[in-house]
Each structure stands twice: as C-alpha cells, then as structure tokens.
Tab-separated table of C-alpha atoms and ligand atoms in Angstrom:
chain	number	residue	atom	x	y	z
A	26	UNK	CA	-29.901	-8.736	-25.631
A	27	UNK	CA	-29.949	-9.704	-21.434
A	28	UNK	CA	-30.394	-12.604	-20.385
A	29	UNK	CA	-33.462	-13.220	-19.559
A	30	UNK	CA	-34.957	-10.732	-20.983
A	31	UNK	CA	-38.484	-10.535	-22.106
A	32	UNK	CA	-38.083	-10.667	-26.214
A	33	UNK	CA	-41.833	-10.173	-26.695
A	34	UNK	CA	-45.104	-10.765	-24.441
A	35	UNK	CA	-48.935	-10.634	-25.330
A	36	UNK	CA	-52.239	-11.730	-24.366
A	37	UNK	CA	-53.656	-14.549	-26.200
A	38	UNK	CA	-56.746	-15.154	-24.741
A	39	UNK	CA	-58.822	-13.583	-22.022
A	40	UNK	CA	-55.754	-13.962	-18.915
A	41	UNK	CA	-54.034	-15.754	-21.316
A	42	UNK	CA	-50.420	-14.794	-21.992
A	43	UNK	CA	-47.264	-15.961	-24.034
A	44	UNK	CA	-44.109	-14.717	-23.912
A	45	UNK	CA	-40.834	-15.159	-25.425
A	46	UNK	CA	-37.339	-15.441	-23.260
A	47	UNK	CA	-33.827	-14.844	-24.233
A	48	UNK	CA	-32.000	-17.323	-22.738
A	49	UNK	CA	-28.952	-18.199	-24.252
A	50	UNK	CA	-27.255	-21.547	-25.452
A	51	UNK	CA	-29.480	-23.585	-23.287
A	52	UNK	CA	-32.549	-23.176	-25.251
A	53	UNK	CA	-30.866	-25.826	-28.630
A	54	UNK	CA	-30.776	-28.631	-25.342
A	55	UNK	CA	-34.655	-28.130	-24.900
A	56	UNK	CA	-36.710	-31.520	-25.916
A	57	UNK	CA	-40.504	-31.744	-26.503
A	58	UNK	CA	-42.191	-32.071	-23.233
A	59	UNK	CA	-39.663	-30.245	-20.866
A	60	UNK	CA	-40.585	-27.571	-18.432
A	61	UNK	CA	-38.642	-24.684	-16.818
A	62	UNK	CA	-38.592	-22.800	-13.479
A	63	UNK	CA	-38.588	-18.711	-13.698
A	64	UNK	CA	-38.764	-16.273	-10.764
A	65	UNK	CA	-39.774	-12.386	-12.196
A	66	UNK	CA	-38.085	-11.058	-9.008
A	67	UNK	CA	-35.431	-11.681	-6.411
A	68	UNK	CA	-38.177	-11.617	-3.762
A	69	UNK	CA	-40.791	-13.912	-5.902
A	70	UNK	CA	-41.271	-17.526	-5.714
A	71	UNK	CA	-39.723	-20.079	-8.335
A	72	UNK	CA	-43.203	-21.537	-10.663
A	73	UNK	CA	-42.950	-23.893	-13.591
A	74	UNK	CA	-44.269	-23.189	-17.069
A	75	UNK	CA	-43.631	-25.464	-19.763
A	76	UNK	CA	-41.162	-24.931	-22.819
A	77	UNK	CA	-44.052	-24.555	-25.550
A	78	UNK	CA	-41.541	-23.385	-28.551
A	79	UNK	CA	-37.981	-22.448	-28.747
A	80	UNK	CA	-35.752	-21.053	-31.082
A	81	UNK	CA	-31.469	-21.068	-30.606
A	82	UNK	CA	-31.269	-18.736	-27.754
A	83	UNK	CA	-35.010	-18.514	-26.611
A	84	UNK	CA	-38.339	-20.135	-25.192
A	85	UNK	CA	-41.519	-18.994	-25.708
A	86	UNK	CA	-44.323	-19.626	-22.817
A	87	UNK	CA	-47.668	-19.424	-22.150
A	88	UNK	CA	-49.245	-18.984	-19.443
A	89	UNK	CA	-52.736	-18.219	-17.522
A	90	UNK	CA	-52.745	-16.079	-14.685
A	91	UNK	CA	-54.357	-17.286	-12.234
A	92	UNK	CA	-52.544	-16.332	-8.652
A	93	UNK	CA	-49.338	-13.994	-7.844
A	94	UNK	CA	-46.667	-14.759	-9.596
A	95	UNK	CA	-48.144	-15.298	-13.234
A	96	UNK	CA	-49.826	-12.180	-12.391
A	97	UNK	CA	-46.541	-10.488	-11.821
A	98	UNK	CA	-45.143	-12.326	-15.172
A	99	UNK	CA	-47.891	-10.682	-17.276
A	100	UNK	CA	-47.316	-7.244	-16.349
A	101	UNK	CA	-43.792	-7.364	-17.707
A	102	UNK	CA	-43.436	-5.902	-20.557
A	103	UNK	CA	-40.754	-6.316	-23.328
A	104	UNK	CA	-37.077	-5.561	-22.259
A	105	UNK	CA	-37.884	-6.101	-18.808
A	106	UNK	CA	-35.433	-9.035	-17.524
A	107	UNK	CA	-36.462	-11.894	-15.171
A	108	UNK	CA	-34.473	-12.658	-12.177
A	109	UNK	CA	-34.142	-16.509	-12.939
A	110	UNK	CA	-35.124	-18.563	-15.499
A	111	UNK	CA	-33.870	-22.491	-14.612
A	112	UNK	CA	-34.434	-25.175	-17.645
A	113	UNK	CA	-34.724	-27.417	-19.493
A	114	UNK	CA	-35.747	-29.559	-16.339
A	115	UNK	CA	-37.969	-32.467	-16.534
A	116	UNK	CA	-37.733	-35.940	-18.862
A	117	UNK	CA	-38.476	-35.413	-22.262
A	118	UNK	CA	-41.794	-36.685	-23.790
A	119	UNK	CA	-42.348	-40.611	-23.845
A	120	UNK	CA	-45.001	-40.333	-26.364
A	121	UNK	CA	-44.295	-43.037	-29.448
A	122	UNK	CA	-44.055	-41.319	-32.615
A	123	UNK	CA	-44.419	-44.864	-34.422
A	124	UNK	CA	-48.822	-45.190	-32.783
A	125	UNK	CA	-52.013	-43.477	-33.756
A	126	UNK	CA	-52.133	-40.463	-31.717
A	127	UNK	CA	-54.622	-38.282	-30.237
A	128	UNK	CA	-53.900	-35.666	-28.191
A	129	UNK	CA	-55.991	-33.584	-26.270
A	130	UNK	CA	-55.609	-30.243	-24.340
A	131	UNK	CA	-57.864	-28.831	-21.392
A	132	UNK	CA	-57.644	-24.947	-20.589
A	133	UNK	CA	-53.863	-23.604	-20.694
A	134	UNK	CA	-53.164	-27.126	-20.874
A	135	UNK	CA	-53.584	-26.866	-24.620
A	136	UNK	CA	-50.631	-24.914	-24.203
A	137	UNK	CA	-48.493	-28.113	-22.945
A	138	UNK	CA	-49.852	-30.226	-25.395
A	139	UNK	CA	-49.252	-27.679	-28.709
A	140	UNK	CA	-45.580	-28.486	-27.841
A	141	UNK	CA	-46.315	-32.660	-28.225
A	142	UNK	CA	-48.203	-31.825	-31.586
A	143	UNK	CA	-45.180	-29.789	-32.535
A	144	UNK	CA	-42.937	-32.665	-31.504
A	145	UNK	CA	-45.100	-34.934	-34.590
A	146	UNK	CA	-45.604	-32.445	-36.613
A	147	UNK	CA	-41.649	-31.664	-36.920
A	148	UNK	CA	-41.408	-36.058	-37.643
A	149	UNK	CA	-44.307	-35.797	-40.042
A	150	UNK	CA	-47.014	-37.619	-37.776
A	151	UNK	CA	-50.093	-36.733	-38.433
A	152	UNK	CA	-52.027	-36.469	-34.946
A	153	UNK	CA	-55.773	-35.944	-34.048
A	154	UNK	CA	-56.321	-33.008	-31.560
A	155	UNK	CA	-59.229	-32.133	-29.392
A	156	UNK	CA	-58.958	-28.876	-27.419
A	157	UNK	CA	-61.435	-27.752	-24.533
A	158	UNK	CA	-62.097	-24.305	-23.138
A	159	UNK	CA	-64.601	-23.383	-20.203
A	160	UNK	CA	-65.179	-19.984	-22.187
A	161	UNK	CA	-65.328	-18.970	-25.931
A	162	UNK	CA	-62.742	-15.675	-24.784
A	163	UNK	CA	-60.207	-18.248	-23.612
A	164	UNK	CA	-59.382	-19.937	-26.697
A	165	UNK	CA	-56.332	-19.859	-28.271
A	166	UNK	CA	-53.762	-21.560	-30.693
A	167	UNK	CA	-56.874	-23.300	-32.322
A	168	UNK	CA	-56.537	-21.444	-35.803
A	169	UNK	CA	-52.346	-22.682	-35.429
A	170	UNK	CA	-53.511	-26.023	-34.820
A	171	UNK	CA	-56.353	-26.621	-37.459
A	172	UNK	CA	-53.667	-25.858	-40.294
A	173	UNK	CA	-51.257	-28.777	-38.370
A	174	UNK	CA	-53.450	-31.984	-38.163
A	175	UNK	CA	-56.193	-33.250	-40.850
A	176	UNK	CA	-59.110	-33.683	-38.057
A	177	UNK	CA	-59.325	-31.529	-34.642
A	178	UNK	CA	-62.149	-31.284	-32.360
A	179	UNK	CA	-62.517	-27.971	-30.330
A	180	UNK	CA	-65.116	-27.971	-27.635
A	181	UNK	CA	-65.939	-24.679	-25.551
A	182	UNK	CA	-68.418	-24.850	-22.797
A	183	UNK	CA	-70.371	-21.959	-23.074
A	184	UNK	CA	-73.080	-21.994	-25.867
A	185	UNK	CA	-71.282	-20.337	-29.154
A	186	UNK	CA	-71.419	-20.391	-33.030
A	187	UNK	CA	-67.787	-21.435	-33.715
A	188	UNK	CA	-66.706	-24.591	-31.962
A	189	UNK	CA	-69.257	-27.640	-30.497
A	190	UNK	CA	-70.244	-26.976	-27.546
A	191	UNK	CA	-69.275	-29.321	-24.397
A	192	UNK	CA	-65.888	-30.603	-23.124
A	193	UNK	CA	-63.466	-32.658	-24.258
A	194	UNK	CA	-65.105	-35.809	-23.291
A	195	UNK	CA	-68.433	-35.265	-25.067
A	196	UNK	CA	-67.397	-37.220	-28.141
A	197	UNK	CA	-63.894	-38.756	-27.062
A	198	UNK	CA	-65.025	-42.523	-27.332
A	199	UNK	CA	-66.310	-41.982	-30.826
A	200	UNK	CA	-63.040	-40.438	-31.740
A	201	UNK	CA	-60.590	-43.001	-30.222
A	202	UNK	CA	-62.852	-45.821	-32.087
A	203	UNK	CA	-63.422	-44.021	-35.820
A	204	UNK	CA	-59.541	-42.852	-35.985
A	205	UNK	CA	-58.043	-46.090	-34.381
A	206	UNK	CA	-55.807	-44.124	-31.737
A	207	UNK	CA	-53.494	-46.311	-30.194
A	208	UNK	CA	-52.313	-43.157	-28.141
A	209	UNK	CA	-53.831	-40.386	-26.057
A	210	UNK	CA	-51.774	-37.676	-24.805
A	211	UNK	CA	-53.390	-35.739	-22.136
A	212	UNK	CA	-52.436	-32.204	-20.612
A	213	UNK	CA	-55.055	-29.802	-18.604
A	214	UNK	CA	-56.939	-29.975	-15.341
A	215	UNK	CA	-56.389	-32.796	-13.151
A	216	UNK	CA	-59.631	-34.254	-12.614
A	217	UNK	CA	-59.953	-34.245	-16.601
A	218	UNK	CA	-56.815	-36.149	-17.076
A	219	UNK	CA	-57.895	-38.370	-14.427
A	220	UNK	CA	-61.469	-38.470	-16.651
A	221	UNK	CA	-59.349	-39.611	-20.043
A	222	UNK	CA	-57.341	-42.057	-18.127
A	223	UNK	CA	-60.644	-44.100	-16.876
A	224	UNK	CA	-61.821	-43.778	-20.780
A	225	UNK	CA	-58.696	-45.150	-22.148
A	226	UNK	CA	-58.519	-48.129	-19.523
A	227	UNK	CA	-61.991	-48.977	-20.778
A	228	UNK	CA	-60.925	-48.658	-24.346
A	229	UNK	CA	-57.683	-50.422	-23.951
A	230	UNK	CA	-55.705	-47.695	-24.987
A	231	UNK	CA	-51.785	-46.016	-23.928
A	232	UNK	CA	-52.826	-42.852	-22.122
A	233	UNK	CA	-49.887	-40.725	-21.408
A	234	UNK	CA	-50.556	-37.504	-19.042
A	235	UNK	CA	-48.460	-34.506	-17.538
A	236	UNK	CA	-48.890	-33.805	-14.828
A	237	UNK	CA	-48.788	-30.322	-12.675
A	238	UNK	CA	-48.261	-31.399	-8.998
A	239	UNK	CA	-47.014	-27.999	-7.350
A	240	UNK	CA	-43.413	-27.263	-7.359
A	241	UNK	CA	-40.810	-25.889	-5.401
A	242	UNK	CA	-37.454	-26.171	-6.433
A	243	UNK	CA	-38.258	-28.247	-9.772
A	244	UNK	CA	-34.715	-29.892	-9.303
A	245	UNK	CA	-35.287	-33.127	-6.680
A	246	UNK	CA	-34.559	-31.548	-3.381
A	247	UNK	CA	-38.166	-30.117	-1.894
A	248	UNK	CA	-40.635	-33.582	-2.524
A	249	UNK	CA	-43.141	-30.880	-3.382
A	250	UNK	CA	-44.436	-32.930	-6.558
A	251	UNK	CA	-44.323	-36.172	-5.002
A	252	UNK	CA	-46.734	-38.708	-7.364
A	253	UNK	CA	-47.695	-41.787	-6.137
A	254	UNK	CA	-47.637	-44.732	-9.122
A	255	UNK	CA	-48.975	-48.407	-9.186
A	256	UNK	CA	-44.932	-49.281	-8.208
A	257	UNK	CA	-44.197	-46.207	-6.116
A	258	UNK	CA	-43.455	-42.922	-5.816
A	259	UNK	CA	-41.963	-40.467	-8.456
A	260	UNK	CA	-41.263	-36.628	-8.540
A	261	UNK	CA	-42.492	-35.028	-11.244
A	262	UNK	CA	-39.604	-32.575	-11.862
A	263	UNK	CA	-36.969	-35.348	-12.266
A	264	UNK	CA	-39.086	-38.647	-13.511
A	265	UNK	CA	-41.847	-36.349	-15.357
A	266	UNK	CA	-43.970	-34.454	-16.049
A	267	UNK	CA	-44.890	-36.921	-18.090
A	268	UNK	CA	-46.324	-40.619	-16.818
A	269	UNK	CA	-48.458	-43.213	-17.851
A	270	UNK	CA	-52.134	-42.351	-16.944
A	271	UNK	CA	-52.924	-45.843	-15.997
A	272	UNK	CA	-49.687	-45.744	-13.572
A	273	UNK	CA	-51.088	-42.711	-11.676
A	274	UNK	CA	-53.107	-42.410	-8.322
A	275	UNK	CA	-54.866	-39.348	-9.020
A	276	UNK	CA	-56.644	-39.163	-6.043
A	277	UNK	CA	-53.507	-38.680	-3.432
A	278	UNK	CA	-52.560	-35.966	-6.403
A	279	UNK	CA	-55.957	-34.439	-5.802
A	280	UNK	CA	-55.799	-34.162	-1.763
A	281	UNK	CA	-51.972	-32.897	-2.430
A	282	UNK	CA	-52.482	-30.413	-4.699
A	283	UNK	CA	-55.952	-29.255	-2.971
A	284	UNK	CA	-53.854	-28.441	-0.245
A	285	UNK	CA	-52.644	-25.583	-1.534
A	286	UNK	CA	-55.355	-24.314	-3.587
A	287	UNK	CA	-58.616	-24.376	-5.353
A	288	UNK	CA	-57.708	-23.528	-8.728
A	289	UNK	CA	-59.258	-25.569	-11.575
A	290	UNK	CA	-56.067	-26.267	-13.310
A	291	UNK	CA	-54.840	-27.879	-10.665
A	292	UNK	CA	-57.724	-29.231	-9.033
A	293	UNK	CA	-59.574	-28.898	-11.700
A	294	UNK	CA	-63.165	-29.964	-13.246
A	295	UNK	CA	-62.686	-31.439	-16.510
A	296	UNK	CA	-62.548	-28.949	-19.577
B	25	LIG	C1	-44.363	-29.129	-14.922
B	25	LIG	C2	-45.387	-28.019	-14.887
B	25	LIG	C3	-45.605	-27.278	-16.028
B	25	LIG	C4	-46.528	-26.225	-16.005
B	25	LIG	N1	-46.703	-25.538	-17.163
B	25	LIG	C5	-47.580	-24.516	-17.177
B	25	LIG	C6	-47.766	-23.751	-18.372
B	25	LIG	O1	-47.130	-23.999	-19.410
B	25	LIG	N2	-48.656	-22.726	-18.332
B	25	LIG	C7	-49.360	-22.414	-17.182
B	25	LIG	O2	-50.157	-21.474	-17.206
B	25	LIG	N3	-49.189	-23.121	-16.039
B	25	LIG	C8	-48.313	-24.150	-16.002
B	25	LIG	N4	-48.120	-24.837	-14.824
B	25	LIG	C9	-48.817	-24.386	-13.592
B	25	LIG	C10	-48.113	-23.126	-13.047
B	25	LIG	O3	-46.842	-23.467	-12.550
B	25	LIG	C11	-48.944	-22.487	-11.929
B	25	LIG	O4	-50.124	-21.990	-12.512
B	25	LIG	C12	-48.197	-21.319	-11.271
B	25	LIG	O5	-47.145	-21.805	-10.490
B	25	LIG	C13	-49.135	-20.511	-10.408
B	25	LIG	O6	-48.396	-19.535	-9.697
B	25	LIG	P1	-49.092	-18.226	-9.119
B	25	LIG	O7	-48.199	-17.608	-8.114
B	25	LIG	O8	-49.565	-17.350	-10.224
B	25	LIG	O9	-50.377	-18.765	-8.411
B	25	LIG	P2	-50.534	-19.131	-6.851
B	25	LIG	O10	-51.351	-18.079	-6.219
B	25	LIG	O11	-49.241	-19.476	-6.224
B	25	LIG	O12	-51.355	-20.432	-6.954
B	25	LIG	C14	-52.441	-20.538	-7.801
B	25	LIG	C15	-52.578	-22.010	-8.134
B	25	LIG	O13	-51.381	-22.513	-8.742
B	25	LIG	C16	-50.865	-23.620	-8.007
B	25	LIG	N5	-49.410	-23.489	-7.893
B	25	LIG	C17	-48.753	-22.527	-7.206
B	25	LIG	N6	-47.427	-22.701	-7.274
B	25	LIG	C18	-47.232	-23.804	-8.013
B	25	LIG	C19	-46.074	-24.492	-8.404
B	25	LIG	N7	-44.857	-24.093	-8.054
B	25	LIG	N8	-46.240	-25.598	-9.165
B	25	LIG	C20	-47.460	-26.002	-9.556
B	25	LIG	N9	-48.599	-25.382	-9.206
B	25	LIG	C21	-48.493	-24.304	-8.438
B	25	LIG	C22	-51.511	-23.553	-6.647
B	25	LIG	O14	-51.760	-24.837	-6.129
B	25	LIG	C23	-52.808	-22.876	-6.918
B	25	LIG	O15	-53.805	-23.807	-7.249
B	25	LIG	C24	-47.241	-25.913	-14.815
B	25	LIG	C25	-47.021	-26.668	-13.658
B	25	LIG	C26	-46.120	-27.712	-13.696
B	25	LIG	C27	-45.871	-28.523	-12.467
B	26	LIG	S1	-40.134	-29.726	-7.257
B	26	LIG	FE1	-38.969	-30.212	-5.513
B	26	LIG	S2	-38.736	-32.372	-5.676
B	26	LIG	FE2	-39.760	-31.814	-7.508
C-alpha cells in the first residue's frame, strides 16, 4: 500500500461520497474533531475535510461535491494516490463528555458531527442526535446512527414517508427541554449553526459549533479562516474548528465566506 492511496471510495448519498486513505503512522495521533488538508493533484488546490473515522494507518472521509476539487476527489477511484494529504490539523473537540448532550448535524455536516457521536459513543455517553437533509436522496449514516443513541430525530425537507418532515429546528426546543441537554454540538450550514446558537442562548444552554470558514493553507500562515469572537480574533485551523457558539460573530463569517461563494454549506440556509 502507497501512501495516500485511495483504500476504498463510494457514494453514500446523492453527491455524497466517503472514502478511505492510507496514510501511515499519523492516523493513531488523530483526536475526535480534527480535520485534514488533501490536494488530488500537484496542480489542485489544498481543501479541508474532516477526519470522520480512522483506523492505525488510515482516515476515512466524507465528503459532498459541490465545486472542483471534491469533484475531482470523487472521480478517483481505488488505488489511485493523492498528491498530499496534511493532518491531523485543528484542536481536538472541547465537547464535555461529563453533560447531557445533543448533537445535531445539517447536510454533510452530519458527517462532522458522526465523528463527535463516535467520540461518546467510544466513552459510553449516550447522546441525542438530530440530523437534517434538504432532500430524502441525500441522507446518509442515519441507519449507523439509530443503532448508536436511544432517541434520534431525522428531519428531511422534502415531503417523504420515512423521516419527519422539516429541518432541524422544527422541534429542537422541545428536545433540549424533555431530554435536559446541557450540551448542543452543532456542525452543518452556517446560517443553521448561527440558528442553534440564538436557540441555545435563549435556553441557557453550552452550544459548541465547527465551523467551515474557507481555508488555504490550514496551518496559520494565509488568515484565510479568520473568526471574529466576543474577545477577538481566532483562526480556525489552529484555535478550531471548534468554538463556542455564543463566542462567535456569525455575521462577519457570513460576508467572509460569501465572498467566495454561494454554496449552502457555507453560506448556507439552515437544514
Ligand atoms: C475544518 C473544515 C472541515 C471541513 N470538513 C468537510 C467535510 O468533512 N466534508 C465536506 O464535504 N466538506 C467539508 N468542509 C468544506 C470543504 O472544505 C469544501 O466543501 C471544499 O473545500 C470545496 O472545494 P471545491 O473545490 O470542491 O469547491 P469550490 O468550487 O472551491 O468552492 C465551493 C464552495 O466551497 C467553499 N470552499 C472552497 N474552498 C474552501 C476551503 N479551502 N475551505 C473551506 N471552504 C471552501 C467555497 O466558499 C464555496 O462556497 C470542511 C471545511 C472546513 C473549514
Ligand atoms: S487556513 Fe490559513 S490561517 Fe487558517
């Protein structure tokens, strides 16, 4: 085996993908809630996609195409070998094990937060999950997860037989008061992160949220993912991706991020 090279890679869901990476040693130093930076070719740019699941000498992804380069990443097929893959980068989660935790997952963001759910499971927490698609072809991990945690919630936009319809907010106030939570974890589009954060202030509840401000180098040197807080100004590759949702402006993340694109994950409408 290369490294780098693609171990196995399938669709999931409707542009959906997940795919597992030889990578050597590196991949027993990865910690719940870390990230890593690949480039498929020498003439491609760097992206970040989080470390969902890892095993000793490889990381599994997933990821949604939505532009160039996770375009290129899902035609690979397996033995093909990626230029670079950087990681672990990023500060482990800051979730407490020890509260009442719900955590909830917007679009591939479910994805991100899979790994956190993971992270309890493997401490025996028990955690309540609520996962949101925009469209009933774009669900995935949902089986894995119902089998992990003794109540989950799946919400899918479009009118369908199998999960309530809506998005993730439709019943989250009910949910945070009937289980108690103490704790929200948050990962999907922005604008929905921003959404739980405003719920949990009102509730008096930790919100914790990670964040996907657009990144260049992921190692400190390009000030791409610049994040204003309450007491100043953090980069998400070194101090995240993880933060406190209460300590986040979300609305200079907004005009940053809209800079560069439309897309709903990073822009995003809630899900
Ligand atoms: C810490 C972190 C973890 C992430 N984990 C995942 C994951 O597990 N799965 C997943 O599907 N996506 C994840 N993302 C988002 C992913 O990096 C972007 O979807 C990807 O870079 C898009 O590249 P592209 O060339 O296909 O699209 P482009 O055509 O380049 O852009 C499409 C959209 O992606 C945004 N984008 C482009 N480059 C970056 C970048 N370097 N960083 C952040 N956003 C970018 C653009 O603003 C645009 O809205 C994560 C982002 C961050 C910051
Ligand atoms: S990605 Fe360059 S400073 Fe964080």
């Amino acid at each position: 085996m290369k490294l780098n090279q693609i171990i196995a890679i399938h669709a999931l869901a409707n542009s959906i993908f997940e795919a597992e990476i030889y990578v050597g040693e590196w991949a027993q130093n990865v910690q719940a809630g870390q990230f890593l930076m690949v480039r498929v070719h020498a003439q491609g740019e760097r992206f970040p996609l989080t470390i969902v699941a890892t095993t000793h000498t490889s990381v599994t992804l997933v990821f949604r195409v939505i532009g160039q380069s996770t375009r290129i990443l899902s035609e690979s097929v397996q033995g093909d070998v990626l230029y670079e893959v950087l990681g672990p980068l990023g500060k482990p989660t800051i979730v407490d094990l020890n509260k009442k935790t719900c955590i909830i997952g917007g679009g591939v963001g479910n994805a991100i937060s899979f790994a956190i759910l993971k992270h309890f499971n493997h401490h025996n927490q028990d955690v309540i999950y609520v996962g949101g698609f925009k469209k009933l072809n774009e669900v995935f991990y949902a089986s894995a997860i119902e089998t992990m945690v003794t109540s989950s919630y799946f919400y899918v936009e479009e009118g369908n037989d199998q999960y309530l319809v809506g998005n993730v907010l439709k019943d989250l106030k009910t949910i945070i008061e009937s289980h108690n939570i103490a704790q929200v974890y948050c990962a999907g589009p922005l604008l929905m992160m921003a959404a739980v954060t405003e719920y949990c202030k009102d509730l008096n509840v930790d919100v914790i949220v990670s964040l996907n401000p657009i990144m260049v180098d992921g190692i400190g040197m390009c000030g791409g993912c610049r994040v204003e807080l309450t007491d100043g100004v953090a980069f998400a590759c070194l101090d995240g991706p993880e933060f406190f949702g209460h300590d986040v402006n979300f609305e200079s993340l907004r005009q940053r991020n809209l800079m560069y694109d439309d897309d709903d994950y990073v822009k995003g409408e809630p899900t």
